[in-house]
Coordinates of C-alpha atoms and ligand atoms in Angstrom, one line a residue:
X9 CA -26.6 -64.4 14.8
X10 CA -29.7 -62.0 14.2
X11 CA -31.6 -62.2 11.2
X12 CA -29.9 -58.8 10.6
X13 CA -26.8 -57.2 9.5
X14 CA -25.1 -53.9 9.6
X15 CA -26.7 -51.8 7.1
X16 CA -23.7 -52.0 3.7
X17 CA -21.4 -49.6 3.6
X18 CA -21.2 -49.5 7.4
X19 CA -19.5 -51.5 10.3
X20 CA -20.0 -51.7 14.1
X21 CA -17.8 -50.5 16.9
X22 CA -16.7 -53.5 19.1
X23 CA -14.9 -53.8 22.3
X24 CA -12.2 -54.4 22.9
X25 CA -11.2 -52.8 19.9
X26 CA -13.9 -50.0 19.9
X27 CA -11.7 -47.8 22.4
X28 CA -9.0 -47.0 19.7
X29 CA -11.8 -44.5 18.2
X30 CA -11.9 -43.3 22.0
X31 CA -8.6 -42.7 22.4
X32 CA -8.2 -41.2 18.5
X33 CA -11.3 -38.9 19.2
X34 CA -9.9 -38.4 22.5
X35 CA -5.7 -37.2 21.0
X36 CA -7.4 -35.4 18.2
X37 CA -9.4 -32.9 20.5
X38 CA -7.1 -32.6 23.0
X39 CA -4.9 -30.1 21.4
X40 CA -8.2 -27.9 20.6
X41 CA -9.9 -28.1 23.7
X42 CA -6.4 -26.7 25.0
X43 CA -5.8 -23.8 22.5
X44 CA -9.7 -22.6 23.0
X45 CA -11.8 -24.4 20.5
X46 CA -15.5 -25.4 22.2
X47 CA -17.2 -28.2 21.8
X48 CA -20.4 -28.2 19.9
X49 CA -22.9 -30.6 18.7
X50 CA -25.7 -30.0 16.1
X51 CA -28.1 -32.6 14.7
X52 CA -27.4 -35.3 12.8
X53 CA -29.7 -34.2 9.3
X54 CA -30.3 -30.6 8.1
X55 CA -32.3 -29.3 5.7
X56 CA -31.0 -30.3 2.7
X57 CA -30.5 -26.8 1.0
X58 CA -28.1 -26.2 3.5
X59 CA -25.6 -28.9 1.9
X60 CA -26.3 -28.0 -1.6
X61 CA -25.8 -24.2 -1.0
X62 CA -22.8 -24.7 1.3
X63 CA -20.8 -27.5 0.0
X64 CA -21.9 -26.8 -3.4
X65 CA -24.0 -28.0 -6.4
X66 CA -21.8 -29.6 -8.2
X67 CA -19.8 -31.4 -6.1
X68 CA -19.7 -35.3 -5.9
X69 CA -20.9 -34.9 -1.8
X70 CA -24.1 -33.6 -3.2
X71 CA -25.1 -34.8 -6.5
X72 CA -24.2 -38.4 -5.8
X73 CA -23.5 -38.8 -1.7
X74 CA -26.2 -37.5 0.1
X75 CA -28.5 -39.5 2.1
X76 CA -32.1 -37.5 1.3
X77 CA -35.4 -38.0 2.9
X78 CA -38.5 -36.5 3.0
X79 CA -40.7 -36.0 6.6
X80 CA -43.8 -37.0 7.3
X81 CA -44.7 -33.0 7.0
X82 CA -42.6 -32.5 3.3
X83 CA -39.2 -31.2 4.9
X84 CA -36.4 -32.7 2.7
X85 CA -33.0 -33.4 5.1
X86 CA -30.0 -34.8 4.4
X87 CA -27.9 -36.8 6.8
X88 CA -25.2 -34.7 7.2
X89 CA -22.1 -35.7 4.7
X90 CA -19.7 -33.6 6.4
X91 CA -19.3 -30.7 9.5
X92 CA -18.8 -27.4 8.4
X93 CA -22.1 -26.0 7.0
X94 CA -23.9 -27.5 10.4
X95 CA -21.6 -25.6 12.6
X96 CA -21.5 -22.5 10.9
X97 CA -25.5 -22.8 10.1
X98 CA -25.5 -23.5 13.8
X99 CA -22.9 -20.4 14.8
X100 CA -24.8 -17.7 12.9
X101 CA -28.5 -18.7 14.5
X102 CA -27.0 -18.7 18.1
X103 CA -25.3 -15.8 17.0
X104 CA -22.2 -16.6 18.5
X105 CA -20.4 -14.2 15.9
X106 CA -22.0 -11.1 17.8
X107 CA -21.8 -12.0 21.6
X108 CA -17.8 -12.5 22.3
X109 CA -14.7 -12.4 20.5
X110 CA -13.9 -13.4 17.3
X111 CA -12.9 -15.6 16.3
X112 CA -15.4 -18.0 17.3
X113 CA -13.6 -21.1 18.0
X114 CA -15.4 -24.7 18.0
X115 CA -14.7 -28.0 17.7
X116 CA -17.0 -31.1 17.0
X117 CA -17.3 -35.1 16.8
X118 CA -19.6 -37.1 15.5
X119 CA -21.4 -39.3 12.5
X120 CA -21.2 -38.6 9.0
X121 CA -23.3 -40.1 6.1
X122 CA -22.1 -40.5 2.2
X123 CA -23.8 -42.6 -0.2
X124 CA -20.4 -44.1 -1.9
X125 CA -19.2 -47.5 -3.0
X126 CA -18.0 -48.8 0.1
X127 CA -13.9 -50.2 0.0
X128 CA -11.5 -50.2 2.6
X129 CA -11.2 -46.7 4.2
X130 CA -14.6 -45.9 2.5
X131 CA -17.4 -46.0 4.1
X132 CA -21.3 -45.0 4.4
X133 CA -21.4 -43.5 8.0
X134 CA -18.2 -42.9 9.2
X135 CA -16.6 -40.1 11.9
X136 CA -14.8 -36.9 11.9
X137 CA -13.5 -34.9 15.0
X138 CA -13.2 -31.0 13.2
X139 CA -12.4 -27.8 14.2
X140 CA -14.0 -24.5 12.8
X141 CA -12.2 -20.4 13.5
X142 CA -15.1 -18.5 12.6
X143 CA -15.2 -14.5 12.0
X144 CA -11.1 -13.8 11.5
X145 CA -9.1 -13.6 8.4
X146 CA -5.5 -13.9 10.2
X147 CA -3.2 -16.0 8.6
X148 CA -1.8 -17.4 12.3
X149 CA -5.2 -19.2 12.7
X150 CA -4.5 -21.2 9.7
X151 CA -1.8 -22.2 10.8
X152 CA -2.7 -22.6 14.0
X153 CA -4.8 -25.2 12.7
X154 CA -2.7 -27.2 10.7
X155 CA -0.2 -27.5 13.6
X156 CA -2.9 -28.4 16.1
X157 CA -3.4 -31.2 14.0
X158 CA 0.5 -32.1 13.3
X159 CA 0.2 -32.4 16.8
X160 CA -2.8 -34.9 17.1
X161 CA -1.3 -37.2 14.7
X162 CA 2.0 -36.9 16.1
X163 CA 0.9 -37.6 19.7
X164 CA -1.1 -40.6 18.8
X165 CA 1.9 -41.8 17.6
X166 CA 1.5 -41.4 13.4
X167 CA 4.8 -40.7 12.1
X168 CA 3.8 -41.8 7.7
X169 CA 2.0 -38.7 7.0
X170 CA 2.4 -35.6 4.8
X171 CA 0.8 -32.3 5.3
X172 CA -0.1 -31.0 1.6
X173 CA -0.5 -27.4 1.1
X174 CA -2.3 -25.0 -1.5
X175 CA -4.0 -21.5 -1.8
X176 CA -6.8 -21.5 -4.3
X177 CA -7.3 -17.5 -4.5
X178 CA -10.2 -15.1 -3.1
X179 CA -12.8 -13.8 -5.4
X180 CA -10.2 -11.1 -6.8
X181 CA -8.0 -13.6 -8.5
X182 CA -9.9 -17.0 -8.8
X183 CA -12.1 -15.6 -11.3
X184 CA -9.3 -14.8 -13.7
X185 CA -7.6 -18.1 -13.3
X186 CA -11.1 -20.2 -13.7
X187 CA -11.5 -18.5 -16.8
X188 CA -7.9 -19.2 -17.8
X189 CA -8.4 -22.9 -16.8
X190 CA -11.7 -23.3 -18.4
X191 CA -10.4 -21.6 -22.5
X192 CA -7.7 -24.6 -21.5
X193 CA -9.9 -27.7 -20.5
X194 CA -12.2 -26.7 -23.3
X195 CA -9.2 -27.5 -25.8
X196 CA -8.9 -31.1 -24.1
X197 CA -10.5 -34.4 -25.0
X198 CA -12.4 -35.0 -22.2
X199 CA -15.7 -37.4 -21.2
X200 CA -18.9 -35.7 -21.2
X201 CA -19.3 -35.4 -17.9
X202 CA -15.8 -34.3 -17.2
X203 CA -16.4 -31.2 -19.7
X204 CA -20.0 -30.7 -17.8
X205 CA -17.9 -30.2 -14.6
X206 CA -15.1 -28.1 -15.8
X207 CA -17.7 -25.6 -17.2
X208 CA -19.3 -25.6 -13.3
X209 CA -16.2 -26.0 -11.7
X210 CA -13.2 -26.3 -13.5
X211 CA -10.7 -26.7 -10.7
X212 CA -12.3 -29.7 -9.4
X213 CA -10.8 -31.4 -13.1
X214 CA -7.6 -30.6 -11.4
X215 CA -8.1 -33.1 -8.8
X216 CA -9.3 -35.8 -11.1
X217 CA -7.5 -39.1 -10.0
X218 CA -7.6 -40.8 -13.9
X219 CA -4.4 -40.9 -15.7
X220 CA -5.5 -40.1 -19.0
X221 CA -7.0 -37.2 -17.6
X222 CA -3.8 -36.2 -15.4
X223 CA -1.6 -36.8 -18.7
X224 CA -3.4 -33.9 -20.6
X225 CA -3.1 -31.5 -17.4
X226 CA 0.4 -31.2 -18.0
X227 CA 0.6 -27.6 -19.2
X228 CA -2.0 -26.5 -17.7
X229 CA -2.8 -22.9 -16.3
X230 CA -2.0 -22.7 -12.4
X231 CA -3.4 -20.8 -10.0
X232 CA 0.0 -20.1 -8.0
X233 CA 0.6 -17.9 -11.3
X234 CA -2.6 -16.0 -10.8
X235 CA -2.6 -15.3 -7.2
X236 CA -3.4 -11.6 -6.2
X237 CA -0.8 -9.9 -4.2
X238 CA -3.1 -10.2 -1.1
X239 CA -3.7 -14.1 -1.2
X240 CA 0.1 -14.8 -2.0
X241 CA 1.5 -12.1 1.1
X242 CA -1.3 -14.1 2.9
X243 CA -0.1 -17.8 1.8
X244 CA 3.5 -17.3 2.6
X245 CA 2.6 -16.1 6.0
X246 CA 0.9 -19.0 6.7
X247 CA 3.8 -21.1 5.3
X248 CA 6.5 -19.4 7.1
X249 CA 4.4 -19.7 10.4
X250 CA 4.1 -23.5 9.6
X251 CA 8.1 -23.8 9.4
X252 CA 8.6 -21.7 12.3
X253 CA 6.6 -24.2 14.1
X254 CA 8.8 -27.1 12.6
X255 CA 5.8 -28.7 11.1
X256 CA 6.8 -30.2 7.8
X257 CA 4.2 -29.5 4.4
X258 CA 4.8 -30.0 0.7
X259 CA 3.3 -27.2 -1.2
X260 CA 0.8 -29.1 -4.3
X261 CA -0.5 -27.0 -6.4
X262 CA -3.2 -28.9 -7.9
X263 CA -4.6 -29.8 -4.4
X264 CA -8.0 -28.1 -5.3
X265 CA -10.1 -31.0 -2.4
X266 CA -13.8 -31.6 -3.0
X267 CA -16.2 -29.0 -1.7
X268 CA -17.0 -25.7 -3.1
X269 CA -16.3 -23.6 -0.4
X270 CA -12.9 -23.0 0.1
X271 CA -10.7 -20.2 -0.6
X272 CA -6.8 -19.2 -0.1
X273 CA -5.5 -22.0 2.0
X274 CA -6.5 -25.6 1.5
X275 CA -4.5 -28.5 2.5
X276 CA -5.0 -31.9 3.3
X277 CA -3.2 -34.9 5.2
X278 CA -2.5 -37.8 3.6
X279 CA -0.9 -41.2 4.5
X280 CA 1.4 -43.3 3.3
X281 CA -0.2 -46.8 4.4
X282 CA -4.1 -46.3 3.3
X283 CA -3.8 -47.6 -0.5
X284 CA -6.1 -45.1 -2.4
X285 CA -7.8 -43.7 0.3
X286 CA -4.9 -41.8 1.7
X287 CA -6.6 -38.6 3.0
X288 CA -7.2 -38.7 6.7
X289 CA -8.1 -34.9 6.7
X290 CA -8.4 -32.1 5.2
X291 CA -9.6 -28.7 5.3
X292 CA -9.3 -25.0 4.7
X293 CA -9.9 -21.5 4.6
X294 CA -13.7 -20.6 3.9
X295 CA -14.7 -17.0 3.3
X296 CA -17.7 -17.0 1.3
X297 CA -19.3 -19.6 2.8
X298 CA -21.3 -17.6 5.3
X299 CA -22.7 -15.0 2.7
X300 CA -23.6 -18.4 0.8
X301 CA -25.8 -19.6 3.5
X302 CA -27.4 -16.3 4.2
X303 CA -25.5 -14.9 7.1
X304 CA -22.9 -11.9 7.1
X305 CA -19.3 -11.9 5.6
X306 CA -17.3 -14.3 8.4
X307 CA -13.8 -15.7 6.9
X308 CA -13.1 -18.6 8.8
X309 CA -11.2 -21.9 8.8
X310 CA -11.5 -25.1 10.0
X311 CA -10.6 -28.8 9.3
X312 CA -11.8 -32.4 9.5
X313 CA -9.9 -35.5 10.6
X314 CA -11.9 -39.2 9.7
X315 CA -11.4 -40.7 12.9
X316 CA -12.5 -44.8 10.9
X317 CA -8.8 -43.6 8.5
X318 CA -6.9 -42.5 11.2
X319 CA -7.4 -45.8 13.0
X320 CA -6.5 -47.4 10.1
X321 CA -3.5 -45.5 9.1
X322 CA -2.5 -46.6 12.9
X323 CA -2.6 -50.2 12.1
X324 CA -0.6 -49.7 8.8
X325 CA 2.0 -48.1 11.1
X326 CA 1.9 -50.8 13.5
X327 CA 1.5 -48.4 16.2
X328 CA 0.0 -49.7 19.2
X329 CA -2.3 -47.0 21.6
X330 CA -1.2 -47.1 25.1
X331 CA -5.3 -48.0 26.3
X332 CA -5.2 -48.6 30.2
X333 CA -7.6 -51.7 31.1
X334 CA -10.7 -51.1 31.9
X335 CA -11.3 -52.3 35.0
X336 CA -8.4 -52.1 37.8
X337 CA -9.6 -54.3 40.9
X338 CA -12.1 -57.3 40.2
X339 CA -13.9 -59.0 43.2
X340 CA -14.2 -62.2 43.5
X341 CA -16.4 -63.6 45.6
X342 CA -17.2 -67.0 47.6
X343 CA -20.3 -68.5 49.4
X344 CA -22.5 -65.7 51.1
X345 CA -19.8 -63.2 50.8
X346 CA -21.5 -61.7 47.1
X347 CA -23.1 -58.5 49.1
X348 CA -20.3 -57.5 51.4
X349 CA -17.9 -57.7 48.0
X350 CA -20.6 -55.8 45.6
X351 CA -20.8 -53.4 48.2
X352 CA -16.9 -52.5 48.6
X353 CA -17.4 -52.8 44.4
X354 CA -19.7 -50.1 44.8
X355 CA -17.5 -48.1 47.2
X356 CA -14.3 -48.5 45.1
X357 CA -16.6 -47.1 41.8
X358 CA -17.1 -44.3 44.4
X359 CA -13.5 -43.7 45.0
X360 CA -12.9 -43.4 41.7
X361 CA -11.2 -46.7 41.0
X362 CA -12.0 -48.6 37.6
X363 CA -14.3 -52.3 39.8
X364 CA -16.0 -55.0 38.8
X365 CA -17.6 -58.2 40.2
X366 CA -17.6 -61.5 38.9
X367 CA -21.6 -62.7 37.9
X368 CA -23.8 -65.0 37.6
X369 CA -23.0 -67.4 40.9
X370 CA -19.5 -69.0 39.2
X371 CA -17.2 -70.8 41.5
X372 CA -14.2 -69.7 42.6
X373 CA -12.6 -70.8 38.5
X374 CA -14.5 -69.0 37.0
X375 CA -14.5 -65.9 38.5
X376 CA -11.2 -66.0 38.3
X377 CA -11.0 -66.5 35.3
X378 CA -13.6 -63.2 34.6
X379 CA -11.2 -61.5 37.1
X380 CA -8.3 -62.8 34.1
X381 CA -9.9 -61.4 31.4
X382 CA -10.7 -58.2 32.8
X383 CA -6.8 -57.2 32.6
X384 CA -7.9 -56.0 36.7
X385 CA -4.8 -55.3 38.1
X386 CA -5.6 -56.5 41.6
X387 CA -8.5 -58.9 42.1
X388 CA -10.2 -59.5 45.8
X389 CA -11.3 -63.0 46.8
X390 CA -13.3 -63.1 49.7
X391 CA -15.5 -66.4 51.4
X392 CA -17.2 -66.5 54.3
X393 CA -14.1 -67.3 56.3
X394 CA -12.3 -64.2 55.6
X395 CA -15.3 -62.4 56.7
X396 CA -15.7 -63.9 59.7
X397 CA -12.0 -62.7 60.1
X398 CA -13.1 -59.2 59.2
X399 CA -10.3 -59.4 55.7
X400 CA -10.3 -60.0 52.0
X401 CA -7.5 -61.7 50.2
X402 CA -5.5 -58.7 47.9
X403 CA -4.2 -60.8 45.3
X404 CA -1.8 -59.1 42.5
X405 CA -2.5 -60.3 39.4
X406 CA 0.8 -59.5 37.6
X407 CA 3.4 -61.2 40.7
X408 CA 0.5 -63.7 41.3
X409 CA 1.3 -62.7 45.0
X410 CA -1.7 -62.4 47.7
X411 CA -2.1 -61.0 51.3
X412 CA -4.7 -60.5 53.6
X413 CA -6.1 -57.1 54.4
X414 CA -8.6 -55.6 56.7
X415 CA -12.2 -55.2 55.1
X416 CA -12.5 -51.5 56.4
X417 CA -8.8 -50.9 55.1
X418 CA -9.0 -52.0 51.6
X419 CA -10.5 -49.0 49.6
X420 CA -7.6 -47.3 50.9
X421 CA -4.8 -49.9 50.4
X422 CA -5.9 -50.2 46.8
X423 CA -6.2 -46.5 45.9
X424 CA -2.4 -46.3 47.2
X425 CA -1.3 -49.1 45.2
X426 CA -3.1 -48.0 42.3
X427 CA -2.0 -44.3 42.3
Ligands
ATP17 P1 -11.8 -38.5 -0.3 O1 -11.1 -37.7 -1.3 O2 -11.1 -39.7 0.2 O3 -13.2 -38.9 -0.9 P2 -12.9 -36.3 0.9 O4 -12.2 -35.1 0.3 O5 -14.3 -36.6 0.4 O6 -12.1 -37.6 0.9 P3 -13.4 -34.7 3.3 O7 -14.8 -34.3 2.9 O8 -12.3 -33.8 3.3 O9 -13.0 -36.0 2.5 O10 -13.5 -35.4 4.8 C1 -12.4 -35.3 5.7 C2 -12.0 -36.7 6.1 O11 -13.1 -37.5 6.4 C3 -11.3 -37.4 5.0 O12 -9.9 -37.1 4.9 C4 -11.4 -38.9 5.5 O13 -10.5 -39.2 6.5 C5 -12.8 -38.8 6.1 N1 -13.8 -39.4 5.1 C6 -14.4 -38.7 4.1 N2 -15.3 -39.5 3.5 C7 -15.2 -40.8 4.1 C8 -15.8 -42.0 3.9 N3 -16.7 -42.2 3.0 N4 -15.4 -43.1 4.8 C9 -14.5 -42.9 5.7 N5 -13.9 -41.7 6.0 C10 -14.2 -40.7 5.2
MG18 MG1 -15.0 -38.0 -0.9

């Protein structure tokens, strides 16, 4: 072991098991790539302004979770804590809103950083896969989203999960209800910072997870009672799209989720098996959040799927990914016969079959016992006196039974068998 560890709060990504994040970042896309969301990648720390104005002041990501730092020429950046003010930051400047039709559709994967107290399904640096409509307020692309990622989950296999759904009003009627909320918080007995936060943002108090907190809620003001005539027409479109689609959702009223931005329809995934940390995504409708950045009025939606809570919620399911071996045919080979072998290696990779090669001068044992591990399907032994006789030995390594077969015939032979 190195003098060094993983940096707390953070974990590394090991084979064999690293290719379940593959294959979950792999299931989640593949439903947006094929209702057309493209892919986009922006950098992994913004200026920090862009985090504070778009996911807002107040909200735990950026008073307590952000990663800050300070360049070498006085820029502050943040790691980025989350997706959607990157791509819509990243949207606007390539103008993307103005050159084709809207709505833009994108999708992204990558790293995200939050300063938090690391515990199971919480972590430092962990990953999302997201999708962002940008530039169209039509209730179909909500739920277009939310079944797109019914589907992801569904396909990977997760059966323990429940789609919860809200609307928190548009800047008609969330006014009138925060106002209604706060004359009601501000009759509570609430912690200092707690009374702090429902003056800034009163809905977030909503979402607060203590129980003495939750037991004076009851009574409170809800927004479902104060929703304009627009926002609720709007709401039960999207829900009666949802249903038509057969995708199950509970509607929650108090699901308020954690970033400033949102407006009319939020909802979040949670799972049954993930203790405390049950949300494996979440997301929304975010209207304002363009104008709040500096760019024009754009409604849009998107979500966010952690891909480290997903795998997680797999394991509590006992579901097992379907993850083909990596390599397919491993050579093994005998006295001077290493070059003839790496080069029908090489030509196999060529072909397109998964090959590898047994290293570092073992005997026949080991190698087979490389060719073992591997999970190859077929391996090739070869020694000089199967060159000489112009064949390699085909073994298959789940009957255990082996032929011989010509040297200049055996790219061929193995693409048939494997296909
Ligand atoms: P939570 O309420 O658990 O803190 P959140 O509301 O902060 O979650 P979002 O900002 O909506 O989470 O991020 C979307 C998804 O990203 C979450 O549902 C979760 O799966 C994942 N995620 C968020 N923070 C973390 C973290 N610190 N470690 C691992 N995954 C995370
Ligand atoms: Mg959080």
């Amino acid at each position: 072991m190195s003098t060094f560890k993983a940096p707390k709060g953070t974990y590394d990504l090991i084979p064999p098991y690293s290719a379940k994040y593959l294959a979950v970042r792999d299931a989640i896309s593949a439903p947006l790539r094929k209702a057309g969301y493209g892919y986009i990648e922006t950098p992994g720390f913004e200026d920090v302004n862009l985090f504070a104005r778009g996911v807002g002041e107040s909200t735990d990501i950026v008073t307590k979770e952000m990663f800050t730092l300070t360049t070498k020429g006085g820029t502050n950046l943040a790691l980025r804590p989350e997706g959607t003010a990157s791509v819509l930051r990243a949207a606007l400047e390539a103008s993307l809103h103005k050159k084709g039709n809207l709505p833009v559709k994108l999708w992204y994967s990558g790293s995200y950083y939050r300063y938090e107290r690391p515990q199971a399904g919480r972590y430092r640096h962990f990953s999302q896969v997201g999708a962002e409509a940008i530039g169209a307020e039509d209730p179909a692309l909500d739920a277009e989203l939310i079944i797109l990622a019914d589907q992801a989950y569904r396909t990977l296999g997760l059966r323990d999960f429940r789609i919860l759904l809200n609307s928190l009003g548009d800047k008609e009627c969330r006014p009138v209800y925060r106002e209604a909320l706060q004359a009601f918080l501000r009759g509570l007995d609430l912690d200092e910072e707690t009374v702090r936060r429902a003056e800034i943002n009163p809905l977030r108090v909503l979402d607060d997870k203590r129980a003495e907190v939750q037991k004076q809620l009851v009574g409170a003001p809800m927004l479902r009672d104060y929703l304009c005539d627009a926002c609720k027409a709007y709401h039960e479109e999207v829900r009666a799209l949802i249903t038509a689609a057969g995708v199950a959702f509970e509607d929650d009223e108090k699901l308020v989720r954690g970033l400033d931005y949102y407006t009319r329809t939020t909802f979040e995934f949670v799972h049954g098996g993930l203790g405390s940390q049950s949300a494996v995504g979440g997301g929304g409708r975010y209207d304002g959040l363009s104008e709040m950045i500096g760019g024009p009025a754009l409604p849009s939606v998107g979500w966010a799927l952690g891909v480290d809570r997903t795998v997680l919620a797999l394991e509590a399911e006992g579901v097992e990914l379907d993850i083909p071996a990596a390599t397919s045919v491993f050579a093994v080979a005998l006295g001077e016969a290493k070059p003839v072998l790496f080069g029908l290696v090489t030509e196999l990779r060529k072909a397109g079959v998964a090959a590898d090669i047994s290293y570092g001068g073992k005997g026949l044992k080991g190698a087979m016992k490389d060719a073992n591990r591997s999970g190859a399907r077929f391996a090739v032994i070869a020694g000089d006196r199967d060159l000489a006789e112009g064949v390699v030995q085909l073994k298959d390594m789940e009957s255990g039974e082996q032929s011989a077969v010509a040297l200049a015939e055996v790219v061929e032979v193995l693409r048939a068998k494997l296909a």
